[in-house]
Coordinates of C-alpha atoms and ligand atoms in Angstrom, one line a residue:
M17 CA 0.0 0.0 0.0
A18 CA 1.2 3.5 -0.8
A19 CA 2.7 5.5 2.1
E20 CA 1.1 8.5 0.6
L21 CA -2.7 8.9 0.2
L22 CA -4.5 11.3 -2.1
T23 CA -7.5 12.5 -0.1
G24 CA -9.8 15.5 0.2
Q25 CA -6.9 17.0 2.2
G26 CA -4.5 16.7 -0.7
V27 CA -1.5 14.4 -0.5
I28 CA -0.8 13.2 3.0
A29 CA 2.3 11.2 4.0
N30 CA 1.6 8.7 6.7
N31 CA 3.4 9.3 10.0
L32 CA 4.6 5.7 10.0
Q33 CA 6.0 5.2 6.5
N34 CA 7.9 2.0 7.0
Y35 CA 6.8 -0.4 9.7
D36 CA 9.9 -2.5 9.8
L37 CA 12.3 0.4 10.0
C38 CA 10.2 2.2 12.6
Y39 CA 10.0 -1.0 14.7
R40 CA 13.7 -1.6 14.6
S41 CA 14.8 2.0 15.4
F42 CA 12.1 2.9 17.8
N43 CA 12.9 4.3 21.2
W44 CA 10.6 5.6 23.9
Q45 CA 13.0 8.4 24.9
Q46 CA 12.5 10.0 21.6
E47 CA 8.7 9.8 22.0
R48 CA 9.0 11.4 25.4
G49 CA 11.0 14.2 23.7
E50 CA 8.1 15.0 21.5
L51 CA 5.9 15.7 24.5
N52 CA 6.4 18.7 26.7
G53 CA 6.4 17.4 30.3
L54 CA 5.3 19.8 33.1
P55 CA 7.2 23.1 33.2
E56 CA 10.3 23.2 35.4
N57 CA 10.8 19.5 35.1
K58 CA 7.9 18.8 37.4
G59 CA 7.0 15.5 35.8
L60 CA 4.5 14.3 33.2
N61 CA 0.7 14.8 33.4
I62 CA -1.8 13.5 30.8
A63 CA -4.0 16.6 31.1
Y64 CA -1.1 18.9 30.6
E65 CA -0.1 17.1 27.4
A66 CA -3.7 17.0 26.2
I67 CA -4.7 20.6 26.9
E68 CA -2.2 23.1 28.4
R69 CA 0.5 22.6 25.9
H70 CA -1.9 23.3 23.0
A71 CA -3.7 26.0 24.8
N72 CA -0.4 27.8 25.2
S73 CA 0.5 27.4 21.6
E74 CA -0.8 28.4 18.1
L75 CA -3.5 25.7 18.6
A76 CA -5.2 27.8 21.4
N77 CA -8.2 28.6 19.2
T78 CA -8.4 25.3 17.4
I79 CA -11.5 23.3 18.2
A80 CA -10.5 20.6 20.7
L81 CA -13.9 19.1 21.2
R82 CA -17.0 19.4 19.0
W83 CA -20.0 18.1 20.9
I84 CA -23.0 17.0 18.8
R85 CA -26.2 17.0 20.9
K86 CA -29.0 14.5 20.3
D87 CA -30.9 17.2 18.4
H88 CA -27.9 17.5 16.0
T89 CA -26.9 21.0 17.2
T90 CA -23.3 21.4 18.2
Q91 CA -21.1 23.1 20.7
D92 CA -17.4 23.7 20.2
F93 CA -14.7 23.9 22.9
S94 CA -11.3 25.3 21.8
Y95 CA -8.1 24.1 23.5
S96 CA -8.1 27.5 25.3
S97 CA -11.7 27.2 26.6
L98 CA -11.1 23.6 27.6
Q99 CA -8.1 24.7 29.5
H100 CA -10.2 27.1 31.6
L101 CA -13.1 24.7 32.1
T102 CA -10.8 21.8 33.2
S103 CA -8.9 24.2 35.5
R104 CA -12.2 25.2 37.1
F105 CA -13.0 21.6 37.7
A106 CA -9.6 20.9 39.1
N107 CA -10.2 23.8 41.5
V108 CA -13.6 22.4 42.4
L109 CA -11.9 19.2 43.5
V110 CA -9.3 21.0 45.5
N111 CA -11.9 23.2 47.1
L112 CA -13.8 20.0 48.1
G113 CA -10.6 18.7 49.7
I114 CA -10.0 15.9 47.2
K115 CA -6.4 14.7 47.4
R116 CA -3.8 13.2 45.0
G117 CA -4.8 9.6 44.1
E118 CA -8.4 9.8 45.3
K119 CA -11.0 8.6 42.9
V120 CA -13.4 10.7 40.9
F121 CA -16.0 8.8 38.9
T122 CA -18.4 9.9 36.2
L123 CA -21.7 8.2 35.3
S124 CA -23.3 10.1 32.4
G125 CA -23.9 10.0 28.8
R126 CA -21.5 11.7 26.4
I127 CA -21.9 15.3 27.6
P128 CA -19.3 18.0 27.9
E129 CA -19.2 17.8 31.8
L130 CA -17.9 14.2 31.4
Y131 CA -14.9 15.4 29.4
I132 CA -14.3 18.4 31.6
A133 CA -14.4 16.2 34.8
A134 CA -12.1 13.6 33.3
L135 CA -9.4 16.1 32.3
G136 CA -9.9 18.3 35.4
T137 CA -9.5 15.3 37.6
L138 CA -6.2 14.4 35.9
K139 CA -5.0 18.0 36.4
A140 CA -5.8 17.8 40.1
T141 CA -3.7 14.5 40.2
A142 CA -6.8 12.6 41.4
V143 CA -7.7 9.4 39.6
Y144 CA -10.4 9.4 37.0
C145 CA -12.8 6.4 36.6
P146 CA -15.6 6.4 34.0
L147 CA -18.8 4.3 34.4
F148 CA -21.0 3.2 31.5
P149 CA -24.4 4.9 31.9
V150 CA -26.2 1.8 30.6
F151 CA -25.1 -0.2 33.7
G152 CA -27.8 -1.0 36.2
P153 CA -27.5 -0.1 39.9
E154 CA -25.6 -3.4 40.8
P155 CA -22.7 -2.9 38.4
V156 CA -22.6 0.7 39.4
F157 CA -22.4 -0.2 43.1
Q158 CA -19.7 -2.8 42.6
R159 CA -17.5 -0.3 40.8
L160 CA -18.1 2.7 43.1
S161 CA -17.5 0.5 46.1
R162 CA -14.4 -1.4 44.9
G163 CA -12.9 1.8 43.5
E164 CA -13.6 3.7 46.8
A165 CA -15.1 6.6 44.9
K166 CA -14.8 9.9 46.7
V167 CA -16.7 12.0 44.1
L168 CA -19.3 11.0 41.5
V169 CA -20.3 13.3 38.6
T170 CA -23.7 12.3 37.3
T171 CA -27.0 13.7 36.0
R172 CA -30.1 14.2 38.0
A173 CA -31.9 11.3 36.2
L174 CA -29.1 8.8 36.7
F175 CA -28.7 9.8 40.3
E176 CA -32.3 9.2 41.0
K177 CA -32.5 6.0 39.1
K178 CA -29.2 4.3 39.9
V179 CA -27.3 5.9 42.7
K180 CA -29.6 7.3 45.4
Q181 CA -30.6 3.8 46.5
L182 CA -26.9 2.8 46.9
L183 CA -25.8 5.7 49.1
N184 CA -26.0 3.9 52.5
R185 CA -23.8 1.1 51.1
L186 CA -21.1 3.6 49.9
P187 CA -19.5 5.1 53.0
S188 CA -16.5 6.5 51.1
L189 CA -18.5 8.4 48.5
Q190 CA -18.4 12.0 49.8
Y191 CA -19.7 14.1 47.0
I192 CA -22.1 13.7 44.2
L193 CA -22.0 16.5 41.6
I194 CA -25.1 16.8 39.6
T195 CA -24.5 18.2 36.1
D196 CA -28.0 19.5 35.5
E197 CA -28.9 21.0 38.9
E198 CA -28.6 24.7 39.4
A199 CA -28.7 24.6 43.2
H200 CA -27.0 22.4 45.8
I201 CA -29.4 19.7 47.1
D202 CA -27.7 19.1 50.4
K203 CA -24.1 19.2 51.8
N204 CA -23.1 16.1 49.8
V205 CA -25.2 16.3 46.7
L206 CA -24.1 19.5 44.9
S207 CA -24.7 21.4 41.8
F208 CA -21.9 20.9 39.3
P209 CA -22.6 24.2 37.4
R210 CA -22.7 26.2 40.6
L211 CA -19.4 24.8 41.9
M212 CA -17.8 25.5 38.5
E213 CA -19.1 29.0 38.5
E214 CA -17.6 29.6 42.0
A215 CA -14.2 28.1 41.1
G216 CA -11.3 30.0 39.6
D217 CA -10.4 29.2 36.0
E218 CA -6.6 29.1 36.5
F219 CA -4.9 26.1 37.9
S220 CA -1.3 25.2 38.1
I221 CA -0.9 21.4 37.8
P222 CA 1.1 20.1 40.8
P223 CA 4.2 18.0 40.2
T224 CA 3.2 14.7 38.8
D225 CA 5.4 11.6 38.8
P226 CA 4.9 9.7 35.5
E227 CA 4.2 6.7 37.8
D228 CA 1.4 8.5 39.7
A229 CA -2.0 6.8 39.3
A230 CA -4.2 8.5 36.7
L231 CA -7.0 6.3 35.4
L232 CA -9.0 3.4 36.7
H233 CA -10.9 1.1 34.3
F234 CA -13.0 -1.7 35.4
T235 CA -13.0 -4.9 33.4
S236 CA -14.7 -8.2 33.9
G237 CA -13.1 -11.4 35.0
T238 CA -14.4 -15.0 34.8
T239 CA -14.3 -15.4 38.6
G240 CA -15.1 -12.7 41.1
M241 CA -16.4 -9.2 40.7
P242 CA -15.0 -6.7 38.2
K243 CA -11.3 -5.9 38.4
G244 CA -10.1 -2.3 38.6
A245 CA -7.1 -1.9 36.3
L246 CA -5.0 1.1 37.3
H247 CA -3.1 3.2 34.8
V248 CA -0.5 5.9 35.4
H249 CA 0.3 9.3 33.8
N250 CA 3.1 7.7 31.8
A251 CA 0.4 6.0 29.7
V252 CA 0.2 9.3 27.7
L253 CA 3.3 8.2 25.8
M254 CA 1.4 5.3 24.4
H255 CA -1.7 7.5 23.7
Y256 CA 0.5 9.9 21.8
M257 CA 2.5 7.3 19.9
T258 CA -0.5 5.2 18.8
G259 CA -2.4 8.4 17.9
K260 CA 0.5 9.2 15.6
N261 CA 1.3 5.8 14.1
V262 CA -2.0 3.9 14.1
L263 CA -4.7 6.7 13.9
D264 CA -2.2 8.6 11.8
F265 CA -3.2 12.0 13.2
H266 CA -2.2 15.0 11.2
K267 CA -2.5 18.7 12.0
G268 CA -6.0 19.9 11.3
D269 CA -7.6 16.5 11.4
V270 CA -11.1 15.9 12.6
F271 CA -11.4 12.6 14.5
W272 CA -14.4 10.6 15.6
C273 CA -14.2 7.7 18.0
T274 CA -17.6 6.2 18.5
A275 CA -16.8 4.4 21.8
D276 CA -18.3 5.5 25.0
P277 CA -15.8 6.7 27.6
G278 CA -17.4 4.1 30.0
W279 CA -15.1 1.6 28.2
V280 CA -11.4 2.0 27.8
T281 CA -11.4 2.9 24.1
G282 CA -13.7 5.8 24.8
T283 CA -11.2 7.3 27.3
S284 CA -7.8 6.5 25.7
Y285 CA -9.0 7.3 22.2
G286 CA -12.3 9.2 22.8
I287 CA -10.6 11.7 25.1
I288 CA -6.9 11.5 25.5
A289 CA -5.1 10.5 22.3
P290 CA -6.8 13.0 19.9
L291 CA -6.2 15.9 22.3
V292 CA -2.6 15.0 23.0
C293 CA -2.1 15.0 19.2
G294 CA -3.8 18.4 18.9
V295 CA -6.6 17.4 16.6
T296 CA -10.4 18.1 16.7
N297 CA -12.3 15.4 18.6
V298 CA -15.9 14.9 17.6
V299 CA -18.2 13.5 20.3
D300 CA -21.8 12.4 19.5
E301 CA -24.3 12.3 22.4
E302 CA -26.6 9.9 20.5
E303 CA -26.3 6.1 20.1
F304 CA -25.8 4.2 16.9
D305 CA -28.0 5.2 13.9
A306 CA -26.7 4.5 10.4
V307 CA -28.1 7.6 8.8
R308 CA -27.0 9.8 11.6
W309 CA -23.5 8.3 11.5
Y310 CA -23.1 8.8 7.8
S311 CA -24.3 12.4 8.1
I312 CA -21.8 13.0 10.9
L313 CA -19.0 11.7 8.7
E314 CA -20.1 14.1 6.0
K315 CA -21.1 17.1 7.9
Q316 CA -18.2 17.1 10.3
Q317 CA -15.8 16.2 7.5
V318 CA -14.3 13.5 9.6
N319 CA -10.8 12.5 8.5
V320 CA -10.1 9.6 10.8
W321 CA -12.9 7.3 12.2
Y322 CA -12.4 4.8 15.0
T323 CA -15.2 2.4 15.5
A324 CA -16.1 -1.2 16.3
P325 CA -17.1 -4.4 14.5
T326 CA -20.6 -4.5 16.0
A327 CA -21.3 -1.1 14.4
I328 CA -19.6 -2.1 11.2
R329 CA -21.7 -5.2 10.9
R330 CA -24.9 -3.2 11.5
L331 CA -23.9 -0.8 8.7
M332 CA -23.1 -3.7 6.4
R333 CA -26.6 -5.1 6.9
M334 CA -28.3 -1.8 6.0
N335 CA -27.3 -2.0 2.4
I336 CA -26.8 1.7 2.1
K337 CA -24.2 2.9 -0.4
P338 CA -23.0 5.9 1.6
R339 CA -20.8 7.3 -1.1
D340 CA -23.8 7.6 -3.5
I341 CA -25.6 9.8 -0.9
Y342 CA -23.0 11.5 1.2
N343 CA -19.9 13.4 0.5
L344 CA -17.2 11.4 2.3
Q345 CA -14.3 13.0 0.6
S346 CA -12.6 13.9 3.9
L347 CA -12.6 10.4 5.2
R348 CA -9.0 9.1 5.0
L349 CA -8.8 6.3 7.5
I350 CA -11.1 3.9 9.3
C351 CA -10.0 1.8 12.2
S352 CA -11.8 -0.8 14.3
V353 CA -11.2 -2.4 17.7
G354 CA -12.9 -4.5 20.3
E355 CA -13.8 -7.8 18.6
P356 CA -12.6 -9.8 15.6
L357 CA -13.0 -7.8 12.4
H358 CA -13.7 -10.5 9.8
A359 CA -12.2 -10.4 6.4
E360 CA -15.6 -9.5 4.8
A361 CA -15.8 -6.4 6.9
V362 CA -12.3 -5.3 5.9
M363 CA -13.2 -5.7 2.3
W364 CA -16.7 -4.1 2.7
G365 CA -14.7 -1.0 3.8
E366 CA -12.8 -1.1 0.6
K367 CA -15.9 -1.4 -1.5
T368 CA -18.0 1.0 0.5
F369 CA -15.5 3.7 1.4
G370 CA -12.7 3.0 -1.0
M371 CA -10.4 2.0 1.9
P372 CA -10.0 -1.2 3.9
I373 CA -11.0 -1.0 7.6
L374 CA -7.9 -1.3 9.6
D375 CA -8.3 -3.7 12.6
N376 CA -6.3 -3.2 15.8
W377 CA -6.1 -5.1 19.1
W378 CA -5.7 -4.1 22.7
Q379 CA -7.5 -4.4 26.0
T380 CA -8.3 -2.6 29.2
E381 CA -5.1 -3.8 30.8
T382 CA -2.8 -2.6 28.0
G383 CA -4.2 1.0 28.2
G384 CA -3.5 1.6 24.5
I385 CA -3.4 -0.1 21.1
M386 CA -0.8 -2.9 21.0
I387 CA -1.3 -4.7 17.7
A388 CA -2.4 -2.9 14.6
N389 CA -2.7 -2.6 10.9
Y390 CA -1.1 0.6 9.7
P391 CA -2.1 2.8 6.7
S392 CA 1.3 2.2 5.0
M393 CA 1.4 -1.6 5.6
K394 CA -0.1 -4.3 3.5
V395 CA -3.4 -5.4 5.0
K396 CA -4.1 -9.1 5.4
P397 CA -7.9 -9.0 5.8
G398 CA -8.9 -10.8 9.0
S399 CA -5.6 -10.2 10.7
M400 CA -5.1 -7.9 13.7
G401 CA -1.8 -6.7 12.2
K402 CA 1.6 -6.3 13.9
P403 CA 2.8 -5.2 17.3
L404 CA 3.3 -1.5 17.9
P405 CA 6.9 -0.2 17.7
G406 CA 8.3 -0.1 21.3
T407 CA 6.3 -3.2 22.3
E408 CA 6.8 -6.9 21.8
A409 CA 4.2 -9.6 21.4
A410 CA 4.5 -13.4 21.1
I411 CA 2.6 -16.6 21.0
A412 CA 3.3 -18.9 23.9
E413 CA 2.5 -22.3 25.4
I414 CA 1.6 -21.9 29.1
T415 CA 1.4 -24.4 31.9
D416 CA 0.8 -23.7 35.6
T417 CA 4.5 -23.1 36.0
T418 CA 6.2 -22.6 32.6
I419 CA 6.0 -20.4 29.6
N420 CA 7.4 -21.5 26.3
I421 CA 7.5 -19.0 23.4
I422 CA 6.3 -20.6 20.1
T423 CA 8.5 -19.7 17.2
E424 CA 6.8 -21.9 14.6
P425 CA 4.6 -19.8 12.4
G426 CA 0.9 -20.5 12.3
K427 CA 0.7 -22.4 15.6
Q428 CA -2.0 -21.4 18.0
G429 CA -1.2 -20.4 21.5
H430 CA -1.6 -17.7 24.2
L431 CA -1.0 -14.1 23.2
V432 CA 1.6 -12.7 25.5
L433 CA 3.2 -9.2 25.7
K434 CA 6.6 -8.3 27.0
K435 CA 6.3 -6.3 30.2
D436 CA 6.6 -2.6 30.9
W437 CA 5.2 -0.6 28.0
P438 CA 4.2 2.9 29.2
S439 CA 0.4 2.3 29.4
M440 CA 0.6 -1.2 31.0
F441 CA -1.7 -1.4 34.0
R442 CA 0.1 -1.2 37.3
A443 CA -2.4 -3.0 39.5
Y444 CA -5.7 -4.6 39.9
I445 CA -6.8 -2.5 42.9
H446 CA -7.1 -4.5 46.1
D447 CA -6.1 -7.7 44.3
E448 CA -2.3 -8.0 44.1
D449 CA -2.6 -11.8 43.8
R450 CA -4.7 -11.6 40.7
Y451 CA -2.3 -9.0 39.2
K452 CA 0.7 -11.2 39.8
K453 CA -1.0 -14.1 38.2
C454 CA -1.1 -12.2 34.9
F455 CA 2.7 -12.2 34.6
R456 CA 5.4 -14.9 34.3
N457 CA 9.0 -13.9 33.9
E458 CA 8.9 -10.9 31.6
W459 CA 5.6 -11.8 30.0
Y460 CA 2.1 -10.5 30.5
F461 CA -0.8 -13.0 29.7
T462 CA -3.6 -11.3 27.8
G463 CA -6.1 -14.2 28.2
D464 CA -6.5 -14.3 24.4
L465 CA -5.5 -17.1 22.0
A466 CA -3.9 -16.2 18.7
R467 CA -1.6 -17.2 15.9
K468 CA 1.3 -15.5 14.3
D469 CA 2.0 -16.1 10.6
A470 CA 5.3 -16.3 8.8
D471 CA 5.2 -12.6 7.9
G472 CA 4.7 -11.6 11.6
Y473 CA 1.0 -10.8 11.4
Y474 CA -1.2 -11.8 14.3
W475 CA -4.6 -13.6 13.9
F476 CA -7.1 -13.7 16.7
V477 CA -8.4 -17.1 17.7
G478 CA -10.6 -16.5 20.8
R479 CA -10.5 -16.0 24.5
A480 CA -8.8 -18.5 26.7
D481 CA -11.4 -18.1 29.3
D482 CA -15.2 -17.7 29.6
I483 CA -15.4 -13.9 29.3
I484 CA -18.2 -12.7 27.0
K485 CA -17.9 -10.0 24.4
T486 CA -21.3 -8.5 23.6
S487 CA -21.6 -5.4 21.4
G488 CA -17.8 -5.0 22.0
H489 CA -18.3 -4.9 25.8
M490 CA -16.7 -7.4 28.2
V491 CA -19.2 -9.1 30.5
G492 CA -18.0 -11.4 33.3
P493 CA -20.2 -14.4 33.8
F494 CA -19.8 -14.4 37.5
E495 CA -21.2 -10.9 37.9
V496 CA -24.3 -11.9 36.0
E497 CA -24.7 -15.2 37.7
S498 CA -24.5 -13.6 41.1
T499 CA -27.4 -11.3 40.3
L500 CA -29.5 -14.0 38.8
M501 CA -29.1 -16.0 42.0
E502 CA -30.8 -13.2 43.9
H503 CA -34.0 -14.0 42.1
V504 CA -36.4 -15.9 44.3
A505 CA -36.9 -18.8 41.8
V506 CA -33.2 -19.3 41.0
A507 CA -31.2 -22.0 42.7
E508 CA -28.1 -21.9 40.4
A509 CA -27.1 -20.0 37.3
A510 CA -24.4 -20.3 34.6
V511 CA -23.8 -17.7 31.9
I512 CA -22.2 -18.1 28.5
G513 CA -21.6 -16.0 25.3
K514 CA -23.7 -17.3 22.4
P515 CA -22.5 -16.3 19.0
D516 CA -24.6 -13.6 17.3
P517 CA -24.1 -12.4 13.8
V518 CA -24.5 -8.7 14.7
I519 CA -23.4 -8.1 18.3
G520 CA -20.7 -10.8 18.5
E521 CA -22.1 -12.7 21.4
I522 CA -25.3 -12.5 23.4
V523 CA -25.4 -13.2 27.1
K524 CA -27.3 -16.5 27.6
A525 CA -28.1 -17.9 31.0
F526 CA -28.8 -21.5 32.1
I527 CA -30.8 -21.7 35.2
V528 CA -31.6 -24.4 37.7
L529 CA -34.8 -23.5 39.5
K530 CA -35.6 -23.9 43.2
H531 CA -38.0 -26.6 44.2
G532 CA -41.6 -25.5 43.7
F533 CA -40.9 -23.4 40.6
T534 CA -41.6 -24.5 37.1
G535 CA -39.7 -23.3 34.0
N536 CA -42.5 -21.7 32.2
E537 CA -42.6 -18.5 30.1
K538 CA -43.8 -16.3 33.0
V539 CA -40.9 -17.3 35.2
Q540 CA -38.6 -16.8 32.3
L541 CA -39.8 -13.3 31.6
D542 CA -39.8 -12.4 35.2
I543 CA -36.1 -13.5 35.6
L544 CA -35.2 -11.6 32.4
A545 CA -36.9 -8.4 33.6
F546 CA -35.3 -8.8 37.1
A547 CA -31.8 -9.1 35.6
R548 CA -32.3 -6.2 33.3
Q549 CA -33.5 -4.0 36.0
K550 CA -30.5 -4.9 38.3
L551 CA -27.8 -5.2 35.7
G552 CA -28.9 -2.8 32.9
A553 CA -29.4 -3.7 29.3
A554 CA -25.7 -3.9 28.4
V555 CA -25.0 -6.7 30.9
A556 CA -28.3 -8.6 31.5
P557 CA -28.9 -11.9 29.7
K558 CA -31.0 -11.8 26.6
E559 CA -31.9 -15.5 26.6
I560 CA -32.6 -18.1 29.3
S561 CA -32.8 -21.8 29.3
F562 CA -33.9 -23.9 32.2
I563 CA -31.7 -26.9 33.0
E564 CA -32.0 -29.7 35.6
E565 CA -28.4 -29.5 36.7
L566 CA -25.3 -27.5 35.8
P567 CA -22.2 -29.4 34.6
K568 CA -19.5 -28.9 37.2
T569 CA -15.9 -30.1 37.9
R570 CA -15.4 -32.4 40.9
S571 CA -14.1 -29.3 42.7
G572 CA -17.5 -27.6 42.1
K573 CA -16.5 -25.1 39.3
I574 CA -19.2 -24.6 36.7
L575 CA -18.1 -26.0 33.3
R576 CA -19.3 -23.1 31.2
R577 CA -17.4 -24.2 28.2
L578 CA -19.3 -27.5 28.2
L579 CA -22.6 -25.7 28.4
K580 CA -21.4 -23.6 25.4
A581 CA -20.3 -26.7 23.4
R582 CA -23.6 -28.4 24.0
E583 CA -25.6 -25.2 23.1
L584 CA -23.7 -24.9 19.8
G585 CA -23.6 -28.6 19.1
L586 CA -19.7 -28.7 19.2
P587 CA -17.4 -31.4 20.4
E588 CA -17.4 -31.5 24.2
G589 CA -13.6 -31.7 24.5
D590 CA -11.9 -33.0 27.6
I591 CA -14.6 -33.7 30.2
S592 CA -12.4 -35.8 32.5
T593 CA -12.9 -33.3 35.4
L594 CA -16.7 -33.4 35.0
E595 CA -18.5 -34.4 38.2
K596 CA -20.7 -37.4 37.4
S597 CA -24.2 -37.3 39.0
Ligands
LIG7 P1 -11.6 -4.8 26.7 O1 -10.7 -5.0 27.9 O2 -13.0 -4.7 27.2 O3 -11.2 -3.7 25.8 O4 -11.6 -6.1 25.9 C1 -10.4 -6.6 25.4 C2 -10.7 -7.9 24.7 O5 -11.4 -7.7 23.5 C3 -9.4 -8.6 24.2 O6 -8.7 -9.3 25.2 C4 -9.9 -9.4 23.0 O7 -10.5 -10.6 23.5 C5 -11.1 -8.6 22.5 N1 -10.5 -7.8 21.3 C6 -10.1 -6.5 21.3 N2 -9.7 -6.1 20.1 C7 -9.9 -7.2 19.3 C8 -9.6 -7.5 17.9 N3 -9.1 -6.5 17.1 N4 -9.8 -8.7 17.5 C9 -10.3 -9.7 18.3 N5 -10.6 -9.5 19.6 C10 -10.4 -8.2 20.1

């Protein structure tokens, strides 16, 4: 593929022109040199790199954030105005007595207050943790409580619906800041706009060690409740480097990441990377809608678009030929992440937009893109591409005590990454044991299975565990099972991901009923509604089957993979540990 593209913007040379050369000669020191660092050598702070350094430069009046409301009207925030607003929020936190390392959460749709709170929190050296607004009260509680939230920024409606009922179970939550409330409600539930108005709009970022905690992202595990992956300010090196080399940001670019900041992509690439690279970041308040999305690409003259396979599959089904209807001249690059992007989708991009959709791979724990297809590198449709410069990936055989790197091309194994890239998570909060178990020698275990071909391209095979990916979101079976068990009729529950042509997998539950209950439609609907109300639509099961008994190992662990194999009519594999009834 050419390293220069002729686009609506004229001829643009890709930032990464030659992958092999860049990979061989890469050094992190040089990347660090391209960032500013805090004045007077006071360290490295994500928010400083994202806002202050541009606000104090020729980019001051460039649009940093363009917010599209549900009704299609827009509001722009320049780097300079974002500087003042985020400084106000940092002052709000300081005025409330929030200290370095304490956790500030948001639970809201994609509204400007979320972005202001995220970046203001980082300025104040507190830790920012986003929550997905479609979560029900139980997932919200689990995360606020495990993360020891001190402050929560939310809307009146979400507060009433999801948070109020939890307050007596959340002793460490001190302040709730309501974005759409003009007056304080009581001494703990305060008006966000009023606090902002009263705070000063200048803030000097305190010294920040690159290893200071910055971001907390919850992700699901197969056992236990969600894990809080902690990232540090040094992660900004990765955000910057991948923005440059994978998203190929150029001066003047308009970028649109469709992910919600409640998930890691929506923070690393929906907030941080575009701002650090000084481009214009488009944020749409509304959910997926094909016509709306194509209109945004046209109207906002989006140059770089970062989206997900579930959305791409939805667009593919609509049978719209967007280039016949919309002027998409500005669009230069489309990237995808979150689930496997099948070869047909890559090629559909070529046919529909005149460019292949470039898949990339990463996860909450990696904090940034780790494996990618690059605009200047030959695309092998269906492959995730090659490791980022400055990182090292491998395929390995793993036993309980050993790790053996596989060098033979094409052989399937565990995808592992060599430790200590800048955005690597530094902890699972309150769970050191679990953190340690992710590493052996110098390797981090991703939990994914993959292959590497003779040309060094990586191909996704599947998860090595029972985690479910639905609409691109990780769902931990344990969390769902625990809630189902709270229903009066449920004796036991097991949850699997059932393949779905559009959203990747749906959450399916197998339920053993308590004595006296019959598995009829009424009970089924009642359990579905109960789960939806407690867990929210993003996490709750969409399908339920009743079953006499759950298959378990002799030590009592549910064999979810066996349930899945039976559901899909696949070979049952090794069932030597199955408890015989
Ligand atoms: P999350 O931590 O929620 O971002 O989910 C990370 C997981 O999503 C990875 O461990 C993979 O299982 C899956 N994933 C992310 N990107 C890709 C991709 N490009 N292809 C296949 N699976 C992916």
